[in-house]
Amino acid sequence: MMSNSRRKFFQDAAVLGVGLFGSSATMAASTRFAANDAQTASTAFADHPHHVHSAHEHEPAPAAGPPVITPDISDLQHELDGSVKVFRLTAEPVRRKIAPFKTIDTWGYNGSCPGPTIQVDQGDRVRVIFENHLPESTTLHWHGLEIPIEQDGVPWISQKPVPPGGRFTYEFTLHQEGTFFYHAHSAMQEMLGQIGLLIAHPATPYKPRANHDYGIILQEWAVLPSNTVPNTAGMEYNWLTFNGVSAPAITPMIARLGSRVRLRIVNIGMDHHPIHLHGHQFVQTGTEGGRAPESTWYPMNTVLVGVAQARVIEFDAKYPGDWMLHCHLPHHMMNNMMDLLRDRQIETADQTDPKALSQMQTLANTVGFEHIHHSPIADNANDVKGFPQDAFMEMGMDESVAKPEAHGLPPNWSAGMMGMMTLVRVLPDDKFNEIMRRKDTNTPEEKPAHEHQHNS
């Protein structure tokens, strides 16, 4: 919400016009509630196409730096109405495949959860034509933006709620730079997935300049057994995602050896997340308030991303390798093992190697990937109190998550990737260029040539 001092800042601002759908005309707002188009869609749940484009990684970078890439999330394209950038955003139910064997029912925007990334430049005039295809009313809040109260998106305080089938136009000028996000200003709608990134590229380029710029949204889900709808009132989260995907299905981030990498990490949920990077030290260069003075930077390798916060970190990719980036809360480094078992119940005290292998093979047969035996255990493992802990947690599924960004990873790499976890791959020129070639030609990683094998 906007503070009283911030409201005071805008008291003398001109009343913003409200853009009409498909028209360059604007209307002056006559009351504190901006005009709300009452036009109702034929049905709030009708199937309709969403023209959402991927981030353009190979376009010439603007002066302010490269475009932000949000792995597994597309960009929201815009049209121009004179000098105004016009975006169209629709709130709607979304089915999201968060793992090869797990699909959940969420709410998102434009067929995506999280919603598509909006990228604009500092100083832009922005118009967002928002439609509600949900079964209940909603609004859009622009988290961290200093905009007039009429555009703040708080139901009944700054605007009337947008009803099912309704439309509302937000319009404002972005005088800030930095990492922001949009979300429904309704608690349970937030927990059901309604968030997306908004990146405001600076008018004056950041120094030092980043060569790679990535965005990550942290989310957590409480999905009860045999259900697909997250329990938004629950506090026990058993699925953790980066950009709506749980490891190992998350697309690795690629960086050229010797480059500078920027990671923008946003959190909206119930838990704080200590995000740790292997192999490199980084500095925190920004928050949800924008760029931080360089005098405040100091080396670290774990940053706490609190609820409703954005944390921007940067590092020089000096050391080649496939480095983990993950939440360091232990329960956030795993998936819900209940969903790996056909009978939907977990057994640990009397779990044996043959039983575990049978359960894992059942999942592998269902999804369609080769199951490789887990890491070795002792012959008398079941005689040791506390066993098993991590012994049967591994579930390699390289074939099911193959993509160009995974090219060159060692066999069974996915077995150690679970939950809120991904890779930052720092690659020399030849390996980096090969992955870029595969991305351009849409060539995934080849199916491993080895036969069924046992790691023990």
GROMACS .gro file of C-alpha atoms in nm:
model
  456
    1MET     CA    1   0.000   0.000   0.000
    2MET     CA    2   0.106   0.361  -0.052
    3SER     CA    3   0.209   0.563   0.254
    4ASN     CA    4   0.058   0.901   0.348
    5SER     CA    5   0.381   1.079   0.258
    6ARG     CA    6   0.380   0.915  -0.082
    7ARG     CA    7   0.020   1.014  -0.138
    8LYS     CA    8   0.121   1.371  -0.048
    9PHE     CA    9   0.390   1.351  -0.312
   10PHE     CA   10   0.123   1.299  -0.578
   11GLN     CA   11  -0.141   1.543  -0.455
   12ASP     CA   12  -0.042   1.800  -0.714
   13ALA     CA   13  -0.005   1.551  -0.998
   14ALA     CA   14  -0.236   1.577  -1.295
   15VAL     CA   15  -0.522   1.331  -1.297
   16LEU     CA   16  -0.423   1.041  -1.515
   17GLY     CA   17  -0.625   0.950  -1.821
   18VAL     CA   18  -0.782   0.610  -1.851
   19GLY     CA   19  -0.708   0.441  -2.183
   20LEU     CA   20  -0.995   0.288  -2.372
   21PHE     CA   21  -0.948  -0.060  -2.516
   22GLY     CA   22  -0.829  -0.037  -2.876
   23SER     CA   23  -0.845   0.341  -2.883
   24SER     CA   24  -0.596   0.623  -2.845
   25ALA     CA   25  -0.849   0.841  -2.667
   26THR     CA   26  -0.829   0.899  -2.291
   27MET     CA   27  -1.083   1.013  -2.037
   28ALA     CA   28  -1.018   1.228  -1.731
   29ALA     CA   29  -1.103   1.054  -1.408
   30SER     CA   30  -1.386   1.248  -1.247
   31THR     CA   31  -1.370   1.069  -0.913
   32ARG     CA   32  -1.111   0.890  -0.702
   33PHE     CA   33  -1.222   0.562  -0.857
   34ALA     CA   34  -1.079   0.538  -1.208
   35ALA     CA   35  -1.329   0.452  -1.479
   36ASN     CA   36  -1.410   0.084  -1.496
   37ASP     CA   37  -1.521  -0.059  -1.828
   38ALA     CA   38  -1.834  -0.260  -1.754
   39GLN     CA   39  -1.813  -0.460  -2.073
   40THR     CA   40  -1.842  -0.828  -1.981
   41ALA     CA   41  -1.685  -1.111  -2.177
   42SER     CA   42  -1.927  -1.369  -2.317
   43THR     CA   43  -1.801  -1.605  -2.050
   44ALA     CA   44  -1.530  -1.564  -1.791
   45PHE     CA   45  -1.392  -1.908  -1.873
   46ALA     CA   46  -1.408  -1.912  -2.253
   47ASP     CA   47  -1.101  -2.051  -2.428
   48HIS     CA   48  -0.913  -1.775  -2.604
   49PRO     CA   49  -0.564  -1.735  -2.748
   50HIS     CA   50  -0.293  -1.544  -2.564
   51HIS     CA   51  -0.017  -1.408  -2.781
   52VAL     CA   52   0.268  -1.419  -2.531
   53HIS     CA   53   0.621  -1.405  -2.668
   54SER     CA   54   0.945  -1.538  -2.527
   55ALA     CA   55   1.223  -1.310  -2.414
   56HIS     CA   56   1.433  -1.196  -2.710
   57GLU     CA   57   1.774  -1.309  -2.597
   58HIS     CA   58   1.952  -1.236  -2.924
   59GLU     CA   59   1.812  -0.893  -3.007
   60PRO     CA   60   2.056  -0.602  -2.974
   61ALA     CA   61   2.070  -0.507  -2.607
   62PRO     CA   62   1.942  -0.161  -2.514
   63ALA     CA   63   2.187   0.092  -2.377
   64ALA     CA   64   2.078   0.013  -2.022
   65GLY     CA   65   2.184  -0.351  -2.055
   66PRO     CA   66   2.056  -0.687  -2.179
   67PRO     CA   67   1.686  -0.778  -2.152
   68VAL     CA   68   1.590  -0.974  -1.845
   69ILE     CA   69   1.533  -1.345  -1.909
   70THR     CA   70   1.285  -1.521  -1.681
   71PRO     CA   71   1.345  -1.895  -1.734
   72ASP     CA   72   1.022  -2.087  -1.804
   73ILE     CA   73   0.823  -1.761  -1.819
   74SER     CA   74   0.758  -1.553  -2.132
   75ASP     CA   75   0.760  -1.177  -2.181
   76LEU     CA   76   0.440  -0.977  -2.228
   77GLN     CA   77   0.458  -0.793  -2.558
   78HIS     CA   78   0.319  -0.443  -2.603
   79GLU     CA   79   0.171  -0.220  -2.870
   80LEU     CA   80   0.235   0.151  -2.917
   81ASP     CA   81  -0.040   0.411  -2.894
   82GLY     CA   82   0.164   0.715  -2.983
   83SER     CA   83   0.434   0.714  -2.718
   84VAL     CA   84   0.232   0.501  -2.472
   85LYS     CA   85   0.329   0.136  -2.429
   86VAL     CA   86   0.005  -0.065  -2.417
   87PHE     CA   87  -0.003  -0.408  -2.251
   88ARG     CA   88  -0.297  -0.646  -2.228
   89LEU     CA   89  -0.314  -0.863  -1.918
   90THR     CA   90  -0.582  -1.120  -1.831
   91ALA     CA   91  -0.633  -1.286  -1.492
   92GLU     CA   92  -0.754  -1.645  -1.538
   93PRO     CA   93  -0.729  -2.005  -1.412
   94VAL     CA   94  -0.410  -2.179  -1.527
   95ARG     CA   95  -0.303  -2.543  -1.520
   96ARG     CA   96   0.068  -2.547  -1.441
   97LYS     CA   97   0.296  -2.848  -1.490
   98ILE     CA   98   0.548  -2.801  -1.211
   99ALA     CA   99   0.723  -3.138  -1.256
  100PRO     CA  100   0.710  -3.415  -1.519
  101PHE     CA  101   0.469  -3.607  -1.297
  102LYS     CA  102   0.284  -3.321  -1.127
  103THR     CA  103   0.034  -3.067  -1.263
  104ILE     CA  104  -0.156  -2.827  -1.038
  105ASP     CA  105  -0.447  -2.590  -1.086
  106THR     CA  106  -0.348  -2.231  -1.018
  107TRP     CA  107  -0.459  -1.879  -1.105
  108GLY     CA  108  -0.231  -1.665  -1.317
  109TYR     CA  109  -0.220  -1.424  -1.608
  110ASN     CA  110  -0.231  -1.479  -1.984
  111GLY     CA  111  -0.213  -1.855  -1.953
  112SER     CA  112   0.097  -1.840  -1.733
  113CYS     CA  113   0.172  -1.883  -1.362
  114PRO     CA  114   0.360  -1.675  -1.264
  115GLY     CA  115   0.233  -1.419  -1.511
  116PRO     CA  116   0.440  -1.296  -1.806
  117THR     CA  117   0.723  -1.053  -1.742
  118ILE     CA  118   0.662  -0.687  -1.827
  119GLN     CA  119   0.976  -0.501  -1.937
  120VAL     CA  120   0.971  -0.123  -1.974
  121ASP     CA  121   1.214   0.167  -1.952
  122GLN     CA  122   1.242   0.434  -1.689
  123GLY     CA  123   1.034   0.731  -1.803
  124ASP     CA  124   0.788   0.524  -2.009
  125ARG     CA  125   0.418   0.597  -2.010
  126VAL     CA  126   0.252   0.259  -1.953
  127ARG     CA  127  -0.108   0.150  -2.008
  128VAL     CA  128  -0.222  -0.193  -1.893
  129ILE     CA  129  -0.563  -0.306  -2.018
  130PHE     CA  130  -0.665  -0.560  -1.758
  131GLU     CA  131  -0.943  -0.819  -1.797
  132ASN     CA  132  -1.075  -1.048  -1.526
  133HIS     CA  133  -1.161  -1.403  -1.633
  134LEU     CA  134  -1.170  -1.534  -1.277
  135PRO     CA  135  -1.494  -1.638  -1.101
  136GLU     CA  136  -1.449  -1.361  -0.842
  137SER     CA  137  -1.347  -0.997  -0.836
  138THR     CA  138  -0.981  -0.896  -0.837
  139THR     CA  139  -0.742  -0.604  -0.896
  140LEU     CA  140  -0.376  -0.547  -0.990
  141HIS     CA  141  -0.132  -0.393  -0.744
  142TRP     CA  142   0.201  -0.258  -0.876
  143HIS     CA  143   0.438  -0.357  -0.595
  144GLY     CA  144   0.701  -0.093  -0.525
  145LEU     CA  145   0.587   0.159  -0.786
  146GLU     CA  146   0.536   0.524  -0.695
  147ILE     CA  147   0.217   0.598  -0.886
  148PRO     CA  148  -0.102   0.795  -0.818
  149ILE     CA  149  -0.345   0.637  -0.572
  150GLU     CA  150  -0.602   0.576  -0.847
  151GLN     CA  151  -0.363   0.324  -1.004
  152ASP     CA  152  -0.256   0.144  -0.684
  153GLY     CA  153  -0.495  -0.151  -0.722
  154VAL     CA  154  -0.631  -0.194  -0.368
  155PRO     CA  155  -0.998  -0.304  -0.371
  156TRP     CA  156  -1.237  -0.032  -0.248
  157ILE     CA  157  -0.952   0.190  -0.126
  158SER     CA  158  -0.810   0.306  -0.458
  159GLN     CA  159  -1.057   0.148  -0.699
  160LYS     CA  160  -1.367  -0.065  -0.723
  161PRO     CA  161  -1.291  -0.436  -0.759
  162VAL     CA  162  -1.287  -0.560  -1.118
  163PRO     CA  163  -1.581  -0.804  -1.141
  164PRO     CA  164  -1.576  -1.136  -1.329
  165GLY     CA  165  -1.581  -1.054  -1.699
  166GLY     CA  166  -1.492  -0.691  -1.627
  167ARG     CA  167  -1.213  -0.471  -1.752
  168PHE     CA  168  -1.005  -0.194  -1.597
  169THR     CA  169  -0.731   0.023  -1.746
  170TYR     CA  170  -0.426   0.118  -1.544
  171GLU     CA  171  -0.209   0.399  -1.675
  172PHE     CA  172   0.094   0.569  -1.523
  173THR     CA  173   0.438   0.708  -1.595
  174LEU     CA  174   0.734   0.513  -1.460
  175HIS     CA  175   0.989   0.751  -1.312
  176GLN     CA  176   1.168   0.468  -1.125
  177GLU     CA  177   1.413   0.199  -1.226
  178GLY     CA  178   1.455  -0.147  -1.081
  179THR     CA  179   1.290  -0.481  -1.007
  180PHE     CA  180   0.920  -0.465  -0.928
  181PHE     CA  181   0.624  -0.699  -0.955
  182TYR     CA  182   0.250  -0.700  -1.004
  183HIS     CA  183   0.006  -0.913  -0.810
  184ALA     CA  184  -0.355  -0.940  -0.702
  185HIS     CA  185  -0.412  -0.748  -0.380
  186SER     CA  186  -0.610  -1.034  -0.229
  187ALA     CA  187  -0.421  -1.269   0.002
  188MET     CA  188  -0.557  -1.602  -0.116
  189GLN     CA  189  -0.531  -1.504  -0.484
  190GLU     CA  190  -0.164  -1.429  -0.424
  191MET     CA  191  -0.119  -1.774  -0.268
  192LEU     CA  192  -0.288  -1.934  -0.568
  193GLY     CA  193  -0.022  -1.790  -0.797
  194GLN     CA  194  -0.114  -1.437  -0.904
  195ILE     CA  195   0.217  -1.256  -0.946
  196GLY     CA  196   0.444  -1.146  -1.229
  197LEU     CA  197   0.765  -0.948  -1.272
  198LEU     CA  198   0.780  -0.586  -1.386
  199ILE     CA  199   1.129  -0.471  -1.484
  200ALA     CA  200   1.202  -0.099  -1.528
  201HIS     CA  201   1.532  -0.063  -1.713
  202PRO     CA  202   1.726   0.247  -1.604
  203ALA     CA  203   1.764   0.557  -1.820
  204THR     CA  204   2.129   0.570  -1.714
  205PRO     CA  205   2.296   0.229  -1.752
  206TYR     CA  206   2.404   0.049  -1.437
  207LYS     CA  207   2.775   0.019  -1.374
  208PRO     CA  208   2.933  -0.227  -1.400
  209ARG     CA  209   2.725  -0.350  -1.693
  210ALA     CA  210   2.583  -0.702  -1.669
  211ASN     CA  211   2.616  -0.940  -1.964
  212HIS     CA  212   2.340  -1.174  -1.841
  213ASP     CA  213   2.029  -1.065  -1.652
  214TYR     CA  214   1.787  -1.323  -1.508
  215GLY     CA  215   1.463  -1.296  -1.311
  216ILE     CA  216   1.333  -1.554  -1.061
  217ILE     CA  217   1.001  -1.564  -0.872
  218LEU     CA  218   0.989  -1.779  -0.557
  219GLN     CA  219   0.661  -1.958  -0.477
  220GLU     CA  220   0.545  -2.232  -0.243
  221TRP     CA  221   0.245  -2.462  -0.266
  222ALA     CA  222   0.055  -2.681  -0.021
  223VAL     CA  223  -0.091  -2.957  -0.238
  224LEU     CA  224  -0.269  -3.228  -0.043
  225PRO     CA  225  -0.252  -3.592  -0.162
  226SER     CA  226  -0.475  -3.672  -0.461
  227ASN     CA  227  -0.546  -3.299  -0.511
  228THR     CA  228  -0.443  -3.053  -0.780
  229VAL     CA  229  -0.559  -2.728  -0.618
  230PRO     CA  230  -0.311  -2.580  -0.367
  231ASN     CA  231  -0.446  -2.536  -0.015
  232THR     CA  232  -0.401  -2.161   0.019
  233ALA     CA  233  -0.501  -2.168   0.386
  234GLY     CA  234  -0.242  -2.432   0.472
  235MET     CA  235   0.099  -2.369   0.624
  236GLU     CA  236   0.271  -2.696   0.528
  237TYR     CA  237   0.428  -2.640   0.187
  238ASN     CA  238   0.535  -2.949  -0.001
  239TRP     CA  239   0.611  -2.806  -0.344
  240LEU     CA  240   0.859  -2.522  -0.396
  241THR     CA  241   0.913  -2.354  -0.732
  242PHE     CA  242   1.130  -2.110  -0.924
  243ASN     CA  243   0.918  -1.938  -1.190
  244GLY     CA  244   0.639  -2.191  -1.142
  245VAL     CA  245   0.858  -2.501  -1.191
  246SER     CA  246   1.015  -2.738  -0.940
  247ALA     CA  247   1.360  -2.889  -0.991
  248PRO     CA  248   1.478  -3.070  -1.195
  249ALA     CA  249   1.233  -2.926  -1.451
  250ILE     CA  250   1.360  -2.569  -1.398
  251THR     CA  251   1.558  -2.441  -1.697
  252PRO     CA  252   1.925  -2.382  -1.602
  253MET     CA  253   2.067  -2.032  -1.638
  254ILE     CA  254   2.357  -2.000  -1.880
  255ALA     CA  255   2.649  -1.760  -1.840
  256ARG     CA  256   2.963  -1.715  -2.046
  257LEU     CA  257   3.286  -1.762  -1.850
  258GLY     CA  258   3.425  -1.418  -1.760
  259SER     CA  259   3.091  -1.239  -1.792
  260ARG     CA  260   2.900  -1.044  -1.527
  261VAL     CA  261   2.570  -1.195  -1.415
  262ARG     CA  262   2.272  -1.023  -1.254
  263LEU     CA  263   2.001  -1.225  -1.076
  264ARG     CA  264   1.673  -1.058  -0.972
  265ILE     CA  265   1.491  -1.266  -0.710
  266VAL     CA  266   1.136  -1.187  -0.599
  267ASN     CA  267   0.940  -1.358  -0.320
  268ILE     CA  268   0.569  -1.362  -0.253
  269GLY     CA  269   0.440  -1.632  -0.021
  270MET     CA  270   0.451  -1.723   0.346
  271ASP     CA  271   0.819  -1.814   0.393
  272HIS     CA  272   1.144  -1.623   0.370
  273HIS     CA  273   1.406  -1.794   0.153
  274PRO     CA  274   1.786  -1.787   0.204
  275ILE     CA  275   1.907  -1.820  -0.155
  276HIS     CA  276   2.258  -1.961  -0.181
  277LEU     CA  277   2.491  -1.967  -0.482
  278HIS     CA  278   2.766  -2.227  -0.504
  279GLY     CA  279   3.117  -2.146  -0.620
  280HIS     CA  280   3.100  -1.765  -0.636
  281GLN     CA  281   3.068  -1.464  -0.409
  282PHE     CA  282   2.817  -1.197  -0.505
  283VAL     CA  283   2.707  -0.850  -0.395
  284GLN     CA  284   2.353  -0.725  -0.339
  285THR     CA  285   2.304  -0.434  -0.576
  286GLY     CA  286   1.933  -0.361  -0.541
  287THR     CA  287   1.601  -0.422  -0.372
  288GLU     CA  288   1.234  -0.367  -0.453
  289GLY     CA  289   1.318   0.002  -0.405
  290GLY     CA  290   1.568   0.016  -0.692
  291ARG     CA  291   1.946   0.028  -0.730
  292ALA     CA  292   2.150   0.039  -0.408
  293PRO     CA  293   2.454   0.269  -0.369
  294GLU     CA  294   2.778   0.086  -0.437
  295SER     CA  295   2.899   0.189  -0.090
  296THR     CA  296   2.647  -0.059   0.055
  297TRP     CA  297   2.770  -0.360  -0.143
  298TYR     CA  298   2.964  -0.633   0.036
  299PRO     CA  299   3.054  -0.993  -0.056
  300MET     CA  300   2.824  -1.280   0.038
  301ASN     CA  301   2.702  -1.605  -0.111
  302THR     CA  302   2.360  -1.635   0.059
  303VAL     CA  303   2.093  -1.366   0.046
  304LEU     CA  304   1.772  -1.374   0.248
  305VAL     CA  305   1.476  -1.289   0.026
  306GLY     CA  306   1.191  -1.200   0.257
  307VAL     CA  307   0.822  -1.205   0.178
  308ALA     CA  308   0.723  -0.921  -0.058
  309GLN     CA  309   1.088  -0.838  -0.123
  310ALA     CA  310   1.307  -0.823  -0.431
  311ARG     CA  311   1.679  -0.883  -0.399
  312VAL     CA  312   1.916  -0.814  -0.688
  313ILE     CA  313   2.257  -0.977  -0.677
  314GLU     CA  314   2.551  -0.958  -0.919
  315PHE     CA  315   2.872  -1.154  -0.959
  316ASP     CA  316   3.157  -1.207  -1.199
  317ALA     CA  317   3.135  -1.558  -1.349
  318LYS     CA  318   3.500  -1.643  -1.288
  319TYR     CA  319   3.483  -2.015  -1.219
  320PRO     CA  320   3.363  -2.265  -1.482
  321GLY     CA  321   3.116  -2.528  -1.374
  322ASP     CA  322   2.751  -2.612  -1.314
  323TRP     CA  323   2.681  -2.427  -0.990
  324MET     CA  324   2.369  -2.476  -0.779
  325LEU     CA  325   2.146  -2.185  -0.685
  326HIS     CA  326   1.892  -2.289  -0.423
  327CYS     CA  327   1.696  -2.205  -0.111
  328HIS     CA  328   1.897  -2.337   0.184
  329LEU     CA  329   1.598  -2.428   0.401
  330PRO     CA  330   1.634  -2.810   0.412
  331HIS     CA  331   1.268  -2.883   0.341
  332HIS     CA  332   1.281  -2.652   0.040
  333MET     CA  333   1.553  -2.864  -0.121
  334MET     CA  334   1.318  -3.153  -0.192
  335ASN     CA  335   0.992  -3.233  -0.366
  336ASN     CA  336   0.689  -3.388  -0.204
  337MET     CA  337   0.784  -3.754  -0.184
  338MET     CA  338   0.422  -3.853  -0.119
  339ASP     CA  339   0.354  -3.796  -0.485
  340LEU     CA  340   0.622  -4.047  -0.580
  341LEU     CA  341   0.431  -4.329  -0.415
  342ARG     CA  342   0.138  -4.490  -0.590
  343ASP     CA  343  -0.056  -4.543  -0.268
  344ARG     CA  344  -0.004  -4.179  -0.160
  345GLN     CA  345   0.158  -4.252   0.173
  346ILE     CA  346   0.519  -4.228   0.276
  347GLU     CA  347   0.694  -4.502   0.470
  348THR     CA  348   1.035  -4.447   0.622
  349ALA     CA  349   1.084  -4.662   0.932
  350ASP     CA  350   1.065  -4.993   0.745
  351GLN     CA  351   1.152  -4.876   0.396
  352THR     CA  352   1.376  -5.126   0.220
  353ASP     CA  353   1.584  -5.106  -0.095
  354PRO     CA  354   1.359  -5.339  -0.302
  355LYS     CA  355   1.044  -5.154  -0.191
  356ALA     CA  356   1.195  -4.814  -0.276
  357LEU     CA  357   1.314  -4.936  -0.616
  358SER     CA  358   0.969  -5.076  -0.695
  359GLN     CA  359   0.799  -4.749  -0.608
  360MET     CA  360   1.046  -4.538  -0.807
  361GLN     CA  361   1.024  -4.772  -1.107
  362THR     CA  362   0.645  -4.742  -1.101
  363LEU     CA  363   0.677  -4.365  -1.134
  364ALA     CA  364   0.941  -4.398  -1.406
  365ASN     CA  365   0.715  -4.629  -1.606
  366THR     CA  366   0.423  -4.391  -1.568
  367VAL     CA  367   0.610  -4.078  -1.673
  368GLY     CA  368   0.836  -4.247  -1.925
  369PHE     CA  369   1.197  -4.209  -1.821
  370GLU     CA  370   1.481  -4.438  -1.721
  371HIS     CA  371   1.515  -4.487  -1.348
  372ILE     CA  372   1.876  -4.517  -1.234
  373HIS     CA  373   1.949  -4.685  -0.903
  374HIS     CA  374   1.999  -4.446  -0.614
  375SER     CA  375   2.334  -4.387  -0.448
  376PRO     CA  376   2.481  -4.682  -0.253
  377ILE     CA  377   2.361  -4.778   0.094
  378ALA     CA  378   2.515  -5.008   0.355
  379ASP     CA  379   2.422  -5.376   0.367
  380ASN     CA  380   2.289  -5.331   0.721
  381ALA     CA  381   2.127  -4.993   0.656
  382ASN     CA  382   1.787  -5.092   0.794
  383ASP     CA  383   1.947  -5.188   1.126
  384VAL     CA  384   2.059  -4.829   1.187
  385LYS     CA  385   1.813  -4.608   1.374
  386GLY     CA  386   1.702  -4.312   1.167
  387PHE     CA  387   1.751  -4.483   0.830
  388PRO     CA  388   1.645  -4.388   0.570
  389GLN     CA  389   1.684  -4.013   0.544
  390ASP     CA  390   1.802  -3.909   0.198
  391ALA     CA  391   1.881  -4.257   0.064
  392PHE     CA  392   1.563  -4.298  -0.141
  393MET     CA  393   1.503  -3.932  -0.226
  394GLU     CA  394   1.693  -3.938  -0.555
  395MET     CA  395   1.485  -3.954  -0.871
  396GLY     CA  396   1.690  -3.900  -1.184
  397MET     CA  397   1.474  -3.813  -1.484
  398ASP     CA  398   1.716  -3.661  -1.736
  399GLU     CA  399   1.505  -3.761  -2.035
  400SER     CA  400   1.190  -3.597  -1.901
  401VAL     CA  401   1.356  -3.259  -1.846
  402ALA     CA  402   1.587  -3.252  -2.149
  403LYS     CA  403   1.634  -2.908  -2.307
  404PRO     CA  404   1.916  -2.717  -2.478
  405GLU     CA  405   2.027  -2.554  -2.151
  406ALA     CA  406   2.091  -2.902  -2.003
  407HIS     CA  407   2.324  -3.007  -2.286
  408GLY     CA  408   2.653  -3.144  -2.154
  409LEU     CA  409   2.540  -3.211  -1.797
  410PRO     CA  410   2.662  -3.549  -1.658
  411PRO     CA  411   2.430  -3.852  -1.674
  412ASN     CA  412   2.177  -3.866  -1.390
  413TRP     CA  413   2.237  -3.497  -1.312
  414SER     CA  414   1.869  -3.451  -1.231
  415ALA     CA  415   1.880  -3.700  -0.940
  416GLY     CA  416   2.026  -3.438  -0.707
  417MET     CA  417   1.794  -3.158  -0.816
  418MET     CA  418   1.476  -3.116  -0.613
  419GLY     CA  419   1.249  -2.839  -0.495
  420MET     CA  420   1.356  -2.474  -0.501
  421MET     CA  421   1.681  -2.538  -0.683
  422THR     CA  422   1.838  -2.466  -1.021
  423LEU     CA  423   2.178  -2.437  -1.190
  424VAL     CA  424   2.388  -2.142  -1.299
  425ARG     CA  425   2.610  -2.290  -1.568
  426VAL     CA  426   2.931  -2.091  -1.619
  427LEU     CA  427   3.065  -2.213  -1.953
  428PRO     CA  428   3.368  -2.143  -2.172
  429ASP     CA  429   3.304  -2.005  -2.520
  430ASP     CA  430   3.277  -2.336  -2.705
  431LYS     CA  431   3.022  -2.488  -2.466
  432PHE     CA  432   2.830  -2.162  -2.430
  433ASN     CA  433   2.808  -2.117  -2.807
  434GLU     CA  434   2.694  -2.478  -2.855
  435ILE     CA  435   2.403  -2.426  -2.617
  436MET     CA  436   2.310  -2.100  -2.789
  437ARG     CA  437   2.314  -2.286  -3.122
  438ARG     CA  438   2.085  -2.553  -2.980
  439LYS     CA  439   1.850  -2.289  -2.843
  440ASP     CA  440   1.835  -2.117  -3.181
  441THR     CA  441   1.759  -2.445  -3.358
  442ASN     CA  442   1.542  -2.583  -3.076
  443THR     CA  443   1.768  -2.886  -3.036
  444PRO     CA  444   1.724  -3.049  -2.694
  445GLU     CA  445   1.977  -3.262  -2.512
  446GLU     CA  446   2.017  -3.605  -2.668
  447LYS     CA  447   1.876  -3.911  -2.497
  448PRO     CA  448   2.156  -4.072  -2.293
  449ALA     CA  449   2.315  -4.364  -2.476
  450HIS     CA  450   2.377  -4.576  -2.164
  451GLU     CA  451   2.168  -4.879  -2.072
  452HIS     CA  452   1.983  -4.914  -1.745
  453GLN     CA  453   2.246  -4.888  -1.475
  454HIS     CA  454   2.284  -4.913  -1.099
  455ASN     CA  455   2.495  -4.644  -0.933
  456SER     CA  456   2.586  -4.893  -0.661
   0.00000   0.00000   0.00000
